[in-house]
Amino acid sequence: MASLADISVNLREEVEKTSRESKAHAVAVALLDFESGFRFSLAGNRWFHAASTIKVAVLLAIFRAPAEGRLRLGDSLHVRTRFSSAANGLPFRLDSDSDAMPELYHAIGRTVKISALAEGMIAASSNLATNLLLDLVGVEYARNVLRDAQVSGVELRRGVEDKTAHERGIDNQVTADGLLTLLCALRGNFLSNESREQAIRILLAQRFKSMIPAGLPAHATVAHKTGEISTACHDMGIVYLPERQPYIAVILTEFDPEKDGRHETVAAISEVIHRSLTGAERKAR
């Protein structure tokens, strides 16, 4: 097995080569291997639009809140589509056309359990579930949870689909190093054992598997969250392999809008990380 220093050099070279070949404007990678203690960061402090990776910050807040008596995960929440903009407080609405969980809109005017909304926010990346949960705990509380968990490099400033706020430059932003720290907090002792296990189960239920999981062998499982908008294409996750301890990988990319091959680029970097850590053979193309 190569030394950790050699792994770092080779990994950097391969990631940079993949980035060049994909014509990405920017790529950032952060990695922590619990088997060897190896840490790696490439452009780890560069800020990116968070897209849906910010939903993991909301998840951390939702699963921290029960320990502080703010809510119970079995409680129910009234479903609505009207929210207030972070820019000026004026109302805006979400619609099912821009949501990966349109079935949630059938519950408008009724109630849904907080735990079910948390799963919908992550597994289906529902924007409506996200805004309902963030409104429940509040942006300031969620930011305080990040601070208490010693997570920097994650700026949660608003809910999703808040176009007025976006036009005024009020966006959620993340760095690769920050998202790695966020996953470490979620996996570590910041949450109770029960909350941690439930949060990990939700991340394992992720429906979108064309990025980090696509670069891994079939026996790997990944607790992860994707994020994608016009220019950003991200994935962050905890990779479990039966033969070793897990590792955390965060891959953030920025491309021209609607550029083809974005998922494949993240998957290729995921494969490079896996090969670097395990010495596996390159996957056949």
PDB file of C-alpha atoms in Angstrom:
ATOM      1  CA  MET A   1       0.000   0.000   0.000  1.00  0.00           C
ATOM      2  CA  ALA A   2       1.315   3.462  -0.882  1.00  0.00           C
ATOM      3  CA  SER A   3       2.182   5.931   1.865  1.00  0.00           C
ATOM      4  CA  LEU A   4      -0.425   8.509   2.842  1.00  0.00           C
ATOM      5  CA  ALA A   5       1.791  11.208   1.320  1.00  0.00           C
ATOM      6  CA  ASP A   6       1.879   9.337  -1.994  1.00  0.00           C
ATOM      7  CA  ILE A   7      -1.875   8.791  -1.860  1.00  0.00           C
ATOM      8  CA  SER A   8      -2.378  12.526  -1.369  1.00  0.00           C
ATOM      9  CA  VAL A   9      -0.175  13.455  -4.332  1.00  0.00           C
ATOM     10  CA  ASN A  10      -1.717  10.864  -6.650  1.00  0.00           C
ATOM     11  CA  LEU A  11      -5.250  11.732  -5.604  1.00  0.00           C
ATOM     12  CA  ARG A  12      -4.670  15.423  -6.237  1.00  0.00           C
ATOM     13  CA  GLU A  13      -3.222  14.707  -9.682  1.00  0.00           C
ATOM     14  CA  GLU A  14      -6.099  12.437 -10.690  1.00  0.00           C
ATOM     15  CA  VAL A  15      -8.797  14.781  -9.430  1.00  0.00           C
ATOM     16  CA  GLU A  16      -7.200  17.744 -11.203  1.00  0.00           C
ATOM     17  CA  LYS A  17      -6.930  15.701 -14.412  1.00  0.00           C
ATOM     18  CA  THR A  18     -10.606  14.694 -14.190  1.00  0.00           C
ATOM     19  CA  SER A  19     -11.538  18.316 -13.565  1.00  0.00           C
ATOM     20  CA  ARG A  20      -9.632  19.508 -16.641  1.00  0.00           C
ATOM     21  CA  GLU A  21     -11.067  16.820 -18.882  1.00  0.00           C
ATOM     22  CA  SER A  22     -14.620  17.597 -17.765  1.00  0.00           C
ATOM     23  CA  LYS A  23     -14.152  21.325 -18.423  1.00  0.00           C
ATOM     24  CA  ALA A  24     -15.493  22.141 -14.986  1.00  0.00           C
ATOM     25  CA  HIS A  25     -15.068  25.738 -13.855  1.00  0.00           C
ATOM     26  CA  ALA A  26     -14.216  24.512 -10.356  1.00  0.00           C
ATOM     27  CA  VAL A  27     -13.918  21.284  -8.400  1.00  0.00           C
ATOM     28  CA  ALA A  28     -13.421  20.914  -4.661  1.00  0.00           C
ATOM     29  CA  VAL A  29     -12.908  17.676  -2.737  1.00  0.00           C
ATOM     30  CA  ALA A  30     -12.720  16.953   0.986  1.00  0.00           C
ATOM     31  CA  LEU A  31     -12.053  13.490   2.361  1.00  0.00           C
ATOM     32  CA  LEU A  32     -11.687  11.820   5.760  1.00  0.00           C
ATOM     33  CA  ASP A  33     -10.884   8.119   5.985  1.00  0.00           C
ATOM     34  CA  PHE A  34     -11.720   6.513   9.335  1.00  0.00           C
ATOM     35  CA  GLU A  35      -9.672   3.413   8.458  1.00  0.00           C
ATOM     36  CA  SER A  36      -6.310   5.144   8.071  1.00  0.00           C
ATOM     37  CA  GLY A  37      -6.956   8.624   9.465  1.00  0.00           C
ATOM     38  CA  PHE A  38      -6.081  10.055   6.041  1.00  0.00           C
ATOM     39  CA  ARG A  39      -7.390  13.570   5.384  1.00  0.00           C
ATOM     40  CA  PHE A  40      -7.421  15.293   2.032  1.00  0.00           C
ATOM     41  CA  SER A  41      -8.614  18.669   0.838  1.00  0.00           C
ATOM     42  CA  LEU A  42      -8.435  20.176  -2.632  1.00  0.00           C
ATOM     43  CA  ALA A  43      -9.848  23.715  -2.861  1.00  0.00           C
ATOM     44  CA  GLY A  44     -11.605  22.773   0.341  1.00  0.00           C
ATOM     45  CA  ASN A  45     -12.230  26.353   1.432  1.00  0.00           C
ATOM     46  CA  ARG A  46     -13.674  27.566  -1.891  1.00  0.00           C
ATOM     47  CA  TRP A  47     -17.302  28.681  -1.614  1.00  0.00           C
ATOM     48  CA  PHE A  48     -19.972  27.146  -3.845  1.00  0.00           C
ATOM     49  CA  HIS A  49     -23.704  27.636  -4.111  1.00  0.00           C
ATOM     50  CA  ALA A  50     -24.994  24.982  -1.720  1.00  0.00           C
ATOM     51  CA  ALA A  51     -27.928  23.798  -3.832  1.00  0.00           C
ATOM     52  CA  SER A  52     -29.626  20.956  -1.931  1.00  0.00           C
ATOM     53  CA  THR A  53     -26.592  20.002   0.161  1.00  0.00           C
ATOM     54  CA  ILE A  54     -27.793  22.705   2.587  1.00  0.00           C
ATOM     55  CA  LYS A  55     -30.615  20.335   3.514  1.00  0.00           C
ATOM     56  CA  VAL A  56     -28.143  18.318   5.594  1.00  0.00           C
ATOM     57  CA  ALA A  57     -27.660  21.397   7.776  1.00  0.00           C
ATOM     58  CA  VAL A  58     -31.438  21.533   8.259  1.00  0.00           C
ATOM     59  CA  LEU A  59     -31.401  17.801   9.042  1.00  0.00           C
ATOM     60  CA  LEU A  60     -28.808  18.348  11.773  1.00  0.00           C
ATOM     61  CA  ALA A  61     -30.962  21.069  13.325  1.00  0.00           C
ATOM     62  CA  ILE A  62     -34.131  18.969  13.191  1.00  0.00           C
ATOM     63  CA  PHE A  63     -32.434  16.043  14.931  1.00  0.00           C
ATOM     64  CA  ARG A  64     -30.755  18.300  17.504  1.00  0.00           C
ATOM     65  CA  ALA A  65     -34.004  20.032  18.444  1.00  0.00           C
ATOM     66  CA  PRO A  66     -35.593  17.104  20.376  1.00  0.00           C
ATOM     67  CA  ALA A  67     -32.704  17.056  22.844  1.00  0.00           C
ATOM     68  CA  GLU A  68     -33.421  20.722  23.576  1.00  0.00           C
ATOM     69  CA  GLY A  69     -37.162  20.193  23.994  1.00  0.00           C
ATOM     70  CA  ARG A  70     -38.092  22.126  20.846  1.00  0.00           C
ATOM     71  CA  LEU A  71     -39.966  19.339  19.083  1.00  0.00           C
ATOM     72  CA  ARG A  72     -40.645  15.626  18.931  1.00  0.00           C
ATOM     73  CA  LEU A  73     -39.938  13.802  15.684  1.00  0.00           C
ATOM     74  CA  GLY A  74     -43.276  12.006  15.960  1.00  0.00           C
ATOM     75  CA  ASP A  75     -45.191  15.280  16.050  1.00  0.00           C
ATOM     76  CA  SER A  76     -47.083  16.434  12.977  1.00  0.00           C
ATOM     77  CA  LEU A  77     -46.729  19.655  11.001  1.00  0.00           C
ATOM     78  CA  HIS A  78     -49.374  21.488   8.979  1.00  0.00           C
ATOM     79  CA  VAL A  79     -48.529  21.422   5.247  1.00  0.00           C
ATOM     80  CA  ARG A  80     -48.709  24.732   3.369  1.00  0.00           C
ATOM     81  CA  THR A  81     -46.909  26.220   0.379  1.00  0.00           C
ATOM     82  CA  ARG A  82     -46.686  29.884   1.431  1.00  0.00           C
ATOM     83  CA  PHE A  83     -43.452  31.160   2.979  1.00  0.00           C
ATOM     84  CA  SER A  84     -41.815  34.521   3.706  1.00  0.00           C
ATOM     85  CA  SER A  85     -38.790  35.705   1.751  1.00  0.00           C
ATOM     86  CA  ALA A  86     -35.546  36.156   3.666  1.00  0.00           C
ATOM     87  CA  ALA A  87     -34.997  39.337   1.646  1.00  0.00           C
ATOM     88  CA  ASN A  88     -38.061  41.391   2.507  1.00  0.00           C
ATOM     89  CA  GLY A  89     -40.537  39.193   4.365  1.00  0.00           C
ATOM     90  CA  LEU A  90     -42.968  39.166   1.447  1.00  0.00           C
ATOM     91  CA  PRO A  91     -44.702  35.872   0.675  1.00  0.00           C
ATOM     92  CA  PHE A  92     -43.702  33.398  -2.007  1.00  0.00           C
ATOM     93  CA  ARG A  93     -45.105  29.997  -2.855  1.00  0.00           C
ATOM     94  CA  LEU A  94     -43.710  26.648  -3.903  1.00  0.00           C
ATOM     95  CA  ASP A  95     -45.345  24.508  -6.553  1.00  0.00           C
ATOM     96  CA  SER A  96     -45.186  20.810  -7.266  1.00  0.00           C
ATOM     97  CA  ASP A  97     -43.585  21.307 -10.698  1.00  0.00           C
ATOM     98  CA  SER A  98     -40.260  22.215  -9.073  1.00  0.00           C
ATOM     99  CA  ASP A  99     -40.374  19.565  -6.360  1.00  0.00           C
ATOM    100  CA  ALA A 100     -39.040  16.021  -6.452  1.00  0.00           C
ATOM    101  CA  MET A 101     -41.788  14.946  -4.037  1.00  0.00           C
ATOM    102  CA  PRO A 102     -45.004  16.159  -5.720  1.00  0.00           C
ATOM    103  CA  GLU A 103     -47.086  13.756  -3.631  1.00  0.00           C
ATOM    104  CA  LEU A 104     -46.454  15.965  -0.589  1.00  0.00           C
ATOM    105  CA  TYR A 105     -48.627  18.627  -2.211  1.00  0.00           C
ATOM    106  CA  HIS A 106     -51.627  16.313  -1.882  1.00  0.00           C
ATOM    107  CA  ALA A 107     -51.312  16.837   1.887  1.00  0.00           C
ATOM    108  CA  ILE A 108     -51.768  20.631   1.720  1.00  0.00           C
ATOM    109  CA  GLY A 109     -54.159  21.658   4.470  1.00  0.00           C
ATOM    110  CA  ARG A 110     -53.479  18.458   6.385  1.00  0.00           C
ATOM    111  CA  THR A 111     -50.594  17.356   8.621  1.00  0.00           C
ATOM    112  CA  VAL A 112     -47.519  15.177   8.071  1.00  0.00           C
ATOM    113  CA  LYS A 113     -45.119  13.825  10.688  1.00  0.00           C
ATOM    114  CA  ILE A 114     -41.871  15.711  11.143  1.00  0.00           C
ATOM    115  CA  SER A 115     -39.906  12.475  10.703  1.00  0.00           C
ATOM    116  CA  ALA A 116     -41.588  11.858   7.330  1.00  0.00           C
ATOM    117  CA  LEU A 117     -40.812  15.412   6.208  1.00  0.00           C
ATOM    118  CA  ALA A 118     -37.177  14.938   7.217  1.00  0.00           C
ATOM    119  CA  GLU A 119     -36.959  11.812   5.075  1.00  0.00           C
ATOM    120  CA  GLY A 120     -38.652  13.560   2.148  1.00  0.00           C
ATOM    121  CA  MET A 121     -36.259  16.495   2.446  1.00  0.00           C
ATOM    122  CA  ILE A 122     -33.230  14.205   2.049  1.00  0.00           C
ATOM    123  CA  ALA A 123     -34.279  11.060   0.195  1.00  0.00           C
ATOM    124  CA  ALA A 124     -36.463  12.872  -2.367  1.00  0.00           C
ATOM    125  CA  SER A 125     -34.819  16.298  -1.904  1.00  0.00           C
ATOM    126  CA  SER A 126     -38.235  17.899  -1.416  1.00  0.00           C
ATOM    127  CA  ASN A 127     -38.077  21.688  -1.352  1.00  0.00           C
ATOM    128  CA  LEU A 128     -41.483  21.904   0.306  1.00  0.00           C
ATOM    129  CA  ALA A 129     -40.450  19.563   3.127  1.00  0.00           C
ATOM    130  CA  THR A 130     -37.264  21.608   3.567  1.00  0.00           C
ATOM    131  CA  ASN A 131     -39.036  24.942   3.916  1.00  0.00           C
ATOM    132  CA  LEU A 132     -41.643  23.502   6.287  1.00  0.00           C
ATOM    133  CA  LEU A 133     -38.917  22.137   8.562  1.00  0.00           C
ATOM    134  CA  LEU A 134     -36.735  25.239   8.370  1.00  0.00           C
ATOM    135  CA  ASP A 135     -39.715  27.444   9.192  1.00  0.00           C
ATOM    136  CA  LEU A 136     -40.459  25.191  12.150  1.00  0.00           C
ATOM    137  CA  VAL A 137     -37.061  25.590  13.813  1.00  0.00           C
ATOM    138  CA  GLY A 138     -36.052  28.918  12.275  1.00  0.00           C
ATOM    139  CA  VAL A 139     -32.945  29.930  10.331  1.00  0.00           C
ATOM    140  CA  GLU A 140     -31.284  31.447  13.403  1.00  0.00           C
ATOM    141  CA  TYR A 141     -31.734  28.271  15.423  1.00  0.00           C
ATOM    142  CA  ALA A 142     -30.317  26.170  12.581  1.00  0.00           C
ATOM    143  CA  ARG A 143     -27.332  28.529  12.322  1.00  0.00           C
ATOM    144  CA  ASN A 144     -26.796  28.267  16.070  1.00  0.00           C
ATOM    145  CA  VAL A 145     -26.811  24.469  15.814  1.00  0.00           C
ATOM    146  CA  LEU A 146     -24.070  24.656  13.182  1.00  0.00           C
ATOM    147  CA  ARG A 147     -22.082  26.935  15.466  1.00  0.00           C
ATOM    148  CA  ASP A 148     -22.571  24.650  18.479  1.00  0.00           C
ATOM    149  CA  ALA A 149     -21.466  21.676  16.368  1.00  0.00           C
ATOM    150  CA  GLN A 150     -18.337  23.679  15.425  1.00  0.00           C
ATOM    151  CA  VAL A 151     -19.252  23.553  11.749  1.00  0.00           C
ATOM    152  CA  SER A 152     -17.750  26.375   9.719  1.00  0.00           C
ATOM    153  CA  GLY A 153     -17.810  26.672   5.948  1.00  0.00           C
ATOM    154  CA  VAL A 154     -21.599  26.196   5.784  1.00  0.00           C
ATOM    155  CA  GLU A 155     -23.685  29.373   5.427  1.00  0.00           C
ATOM    156  CA  LEU A 156     -27.410  28.730   5.885  1.00  0.00           C
ATOM    157  CA  ARG A 157     -29.222  31.983   5.107  1.00  0.00           C
ATOM    158  CA  ARG A 158     -32.635  31.080   3.688  1.00  0.00           C
ATOM    159  CA  GLY A 159     -35.060  28.418   2.571  1.00  0.00           C
ATOM    160  CA  VAL A 160     -35.150  27.094  -0.981  1.00  0.00           C
ATOM    161  CA  GLU A 161     -36.861  28.606  -4.040  1.00  0.00           C
ATOM    162  CA  ASP A 162     -36.716  32.069  -2.429  1.00  0.00           C
ATOM    163  CA  LYS A 163     -36.145  33.898  -5.726  1.00  0.00           C
ATOM    164  CA  THR A 164     -36.329  37.406  -4.280  1.00  0.00           C
ATOM    165  CA  ALA A 165     -33.563  36.588  -1.825  1.00  0.00           C
ATOM    166  CA  HIS A 166     -31.483  34.989  -4.577  1.00  0.00           C
ATOM    167  CA  GLU A 167     -31.805  38.104  -6.732  1.00  0.00           C
ATOM    168  CA  ARG A 168     -30.443  40.128  -3.811  1.00  0.00           C
ATOM    169  CA  GLY A 169     -27.470  37.804  -3.331  1.00  0.00           C
ATOM    170  CA  ILE A 170     -28.864  36.041  -0.252  1.00  0.00           C
ATOM    171  CA  ASP A 171     -27.883  32.444  -0.975  1.00  0.00           C
ATOM    172  CA  ASN A 172     -26.902  29.357   0.945  1.00  0.00           C
ATOM    173  CA  GLN A 173     -23.205  28.640   0.430  1.00  0.00           C
ATOM    174  CA  VAL A 174     -20.872  25.807   1.358  1.00  0.00           C
ATOM    175  CA  THR A 175     -17.289  24.674   1.146  1.00  0.00           C
ATOM    176  CA  ALA A 176     -16.126  21.087   0.786  1.00  0.00           C
ATOM    177  CA  ASP A 177     -14.297  21.275   4.116  1.00  0.00           C
ATOM    178  CA  GLY A 178     -17.409  22.689   5.760  1.00  0.00           C
ATOM    179  CA  LEU A 179     -19.676  19.918   4.493  1.00  0.00           C
ATOM    180  CA  LEU A 180     -17.166  17.310   5.650  1.00  0.00           C
ATOM    181  CA  THR A 181     -17.274  18.837   9.129  1.00  0.00           C
ATOM    182  CA  LEU A 182     -21.076  18.812   8.958  1.00  0.00           C
ATOM    183  CA  LEU A 183     -21.146  15.085   8.190  1.00  0.00           C
ATOM    184  CA  CYS A 184     -18.641  14.473  10.983  1.00  0.00           C
ATOM    185  CA  ALA A 185     -20.958  16.285  13.409  1.00  0.00           C
ATOM    186  CA  LEU A 186     -23.943  14.276  12.221  1.00  0.00           C
ATOM    187  CA  ARG A 187     -22.030  11.000  12.531  1.00  0.00           C
ATOM    188  CA  GLY A 188     -20.337  11.869  15.827  1.00  0.00           C
ATOM    189  CA  ASN A 189     -21.549  12.537  19.362  1.00  0.00           C
ATOM    190  CA  PHE A 190     -23.292  15.864  18.732  1.00  0.00           C
ATOM    191  CA  LEU A 191     -26.634  14.073  18.337  1.00  0.00           C
ATOM    192  CA  SER A 192     -28.123  11.482  20.657  1.00  0.00           C
ATOM    193  CA  ASN A 193     -27.594   7.861  19.635  1.00  0.00           C
ATOM    194  CA  GLU A 194     -31.210   7.539  18.508  1.00  0.00           C
ATOM    195  CA  SER A 195     -31.194  10.769  16.515  1.00  0.00           C
ATOM    196  CA  ARG A 196     -27.843   9.946  14.906  1.00  0.00           C
ATOM    197  CA  GLU A 197     -29.010   6.502  13.806  1.00  0.00           C
ATOM    198  CA  GLN A 198     -32.263   7.874  12.395  1.00  0.00           C
ATOM    199  CA  ALA A 199     -30.475  10.673  10.533  1.00  0.00           C
ATOM    200  CA  ILE A 200     -28.021   8.192   8.989  1.00  0.00           C
ATOM    201  CA  ARG A 201     -30.916   5.925   7.945  1.00  0.00           C
ATOM    202  CA  ILE A 202     -32.499   8.877   6.156  1.00  0.00           C
ATOM    203  CA  LEU A 203     -29.255   9.654   4.307  1.00  0.00           C
ATOM    204  CA  LEU A 204     -28.988   5.983   3.331  1.00  0.00           C
ATOM    205  CA  ALA A 205     -32.459   6.239   1.756  1.00  0.00           C
ATOM    206  CA  GLN A 206     -31.230   8.765  -0.839  1.00  0.00           C
ATOM    207  CA  ARG A 207     -32.954   8.107  -4.172  1.00  0.00           C
ATOM    208  CA  PHE A 208     -30.432   9.806  -6.443  1.00  0.00           C
ATOM    209  CA  LYS A 209     -27.439   7.525  -6.989  1.00  0.00           C
ATOM    210  CA  SER A 210     -25.746   8.767 -10.162  1.00  0.00           C
ATOM    211  CA  MET A 211     -22.824  10.510  -8.458  1.00  0.00           C
ATOM    212  CA  ILE A 212     -20.801   9.186  -5.481  1.00  0.00           C
ATOM    213  CA  PRO A 213     -22.456   5.716  -5.479  1.00  0.00           C
ATOM    214  CA  ALA A 214     -21.979   5.335  -9.243  1.00  0.00           C
ATOM    215  CA  GLY A 215     -18.202   5.376  -8.793  1.00  0.00           C
ATOM    216  CA  LEU A 216     -18.204   2.604  -6.200  1.00  0.00           C
ATOM    217  CA  PRO A 217     -18.406  -1.200  -6.242  1.00  0.00           C
ATOM    218  CA  ALA A 218     -21.844  -2.757  -5.925  1.00  0.00           C
ATOM    219  CA  HIS A 219     -21.297  -3.846  -2.318  1.00  0.00           C
ATOM    220  CA  ALA A 220     -20.776  -0.260  -1.097  1.00  0.00           C
ATOM    221  CA  THR A 221     -23.568   1.664   0.610  1.00  0.00           C
ATOM    222  CA  VAL A 222     -23.626   5.450   0.880  1.00  0.00           C
ATOM    223  CA  ALA A 223     -25.411   7.768   3.313  1.00  0.00           C
ATOM    224  CA  HIS A 224     -25.397  10.885   1.162  1.00  0.00           C
ATOM    225  CA  LYS A 225     -27.063  14.028  -0.157  1.00  0.00           C
ATOM    226  CA  THR A 226     -26.831  15.405  -3.662  1.00  0.00           C
ATOM    227  CA  GLY A 227     -27.303  19.000  -4.732  1.00  0.00           C
ATOM    228  CA  GLU A 228     -27.789  20.376  -8.219  1.00  0.00           C
ATOM    229  CA  ILE A 229     -28.834  23.672  -9.786  1.00  0.00           C
ATOM    230  CA  SER A 230     -27.980  25.291 -13.117  1.00  0.00           C
ATOM    231  CA  THR A 231     -24.260  25.689 -12.390  1.00  0.00           C
ATOM    232  CA  ALA A 232     -23.619  23.462  -9.360  1.00  0.00           C
ATOM    233  CA  CYS A 233     -23.479  19.685  -9.148  1.00  0.00           C
ATOM    234  CA  HIS A 234     -22.519  18.205  -5.769  1.00  0.00           C
ATOM    235  CA  ASP A 235     -22.578  15.068  -3.681  1.00  0.00           C
ATOM    236  CA  MET A 236     -21.510  14.487  -0.076  1.00  0.00           C
ATOM    237  CA  GLY A 237     -21.656  11.247   1.824  1.00  0.00           C
ATOM    238  CA  ILE A 238     -20.421   8.585   4.192  1.00  0.00           C
ATOM    239  CA  VAL A 239     -19.214   5.548   2.252  1.00  0.00           C
ATOM    240  CA  TYR A 240     -19.601   2.157   3.940  1.00  0.00           C
ATOM    241  CA  LEU A 241     -17.650  -0.884   2.750  1.00  0.00           C
ATOM    242  CA  PRO A 242     -17.949  -4.225   4.575  1.00  0.00           C
ATOM    243  CA  GLU A 243     -14.201  -4.886   4.518  1.00  0.00           C
ATOM    244  CA  ARG A 244     -13.087  -1.636   6.186  1.00  0.00           C
ATOM    245  CA  GLN A 245     -14.048   1.405   8.212  1.00  0.00           C
ATOM    246  CA  PRO A 246     -16.101   4.049   6.360  1.00  0.00           C
ATOM    247  CA  TYR A 247     -14.875   7.275   4.841  1.00  0.00           C
ATOM    248  CA  ILE A 248     -16.507  10.646   4.238  1.00  0.00           C
ATOM    249  CA  ALA A 249     -16.242  12.206   0.783  1.00  0.00           C
ATOM    250  CA  VAL A 250     -17.467  15.608  -0.356  1.00  0.00           C
ATOM    251  CA  ILE A 251     -17.304  16.495  -4.068  1.00  0.00           C
ATOM    252  CA  LEU A 252     -18.407  19.955  -5.210  1.00  0.00           C
ATOM    253  CA  THR A 253     -18.366  21.088  -8.842  1.00  0.00           C
ATOM    254  CA  GLU A 254     -19.251  24.157 -10.850  1.00  0.00           C
ATOM    255  CA  PHE A 255     -20.024  24.007 -14.581  1.00  0.00           C
ATOM    256  CA  ASP A 256     -21.582  26.014 -17.355  1.00  0.00           C
ATOM    257  CA  PRO A 257     -25.376  25.791 -17.040  1.00  0.00           C
ATOM    258  CA  GLU A 258     -26.813  22.521 -18.353  1.00  0.00           C
ATOM    259  CA  LYS A 259     -23.355  21.171 -19.201  1.00  0.00           C
ATOM    260  CA  ASP A 260     -23.473  17.451 -20.023  1.00  0.00           C
ATOM    261  CA  GLY A 261     -21.428  14.952 -18.049  1.00  0.00           C
ATOM    262  CA  ARG A 262     -21.680  16.612 -14.650  1.00  0.00           C
ATOM    263  CA  HIS A 263     -22.884  13.523 -12.790  1.00  0.00           C
ATOM    264  CA  GLU A 264     -20.269  11.427 -14.561  1.00  0.00           C
ATOM    265  CA  THR A 265     -17.534  13.810 -13.388  1.00  0.00           C
ATOM    266  CA  VAL A 266     -18.571  13.455  -9.744  1.00  0.00           C
ATOM    267  CA  ALA A 267     -18.824   9.679 -10.172  1.00  0.00           C
ATOM    268  CA  ALA A 268     -15.347   9.559 -11.720  1.00  0.00           C
ATOM    269  CA  ILE A 269     -13.881  11.494  -8.783  1.00  0.00           C
ATOM    270  CA  SER A 270     -15.686   9.145  -6.397  1.00  0.00           C
ATOM    271  CA  GLU A 271     -14.044   6.206  -8.163  1.00  0.00           C
ATOM    272  CA  VAL A 272     -10.634   7.874  -7.911  1.00  0.00           C
ATOM    273  CA  ILE A 273     -11.127   8.353  -4.161  1.00  0.00           C
ATOM    274  CA  HIS A 274     -12.161   4.735  -3.689  1.00  0.00           C
ATOM    275  CA  ARG A 275      -9.203   3.413  -5.671  1.00  0.00           C
ATOM    276  CA  SER A 276      -6.806   5.681  -3.795  1.00  0.00           C
ATOM    277  CA  LEU A 277      -7.994   4.472  -0.405  1.00  0.00           C
ATOM    278  CA  THR A 278      -8.434   0.780  -1.145  1.00  0.00           C
ATOM    279  CA  GLY A 279      -5.973   0.024  -3.945  1.00  0.00           C
ATOM    280  CA  ALA A 280      -8.829  -1.312  -6.085  1.00  0.00           C
ATOM    281  CA  GLU A 281      -8.430  -1.722  -9.814  1.00  0.00           C
ATOM    282  CA  ARG A 282      -9.769   0.945 -12.161  1.00  0.00           C
ATOM    283  CA  LYS A 283     -13.365   0.220 -13.178  1.00  0.00           C
ATOM    284  CA  ALA A 284     -13.833  -0.993 -16.737  1.00  0.00           C
ATOM    285  CA  ARG A 285     -15.416   1.581 -19.052  1.00  0.00           C
TER     286      ARG A 285
END
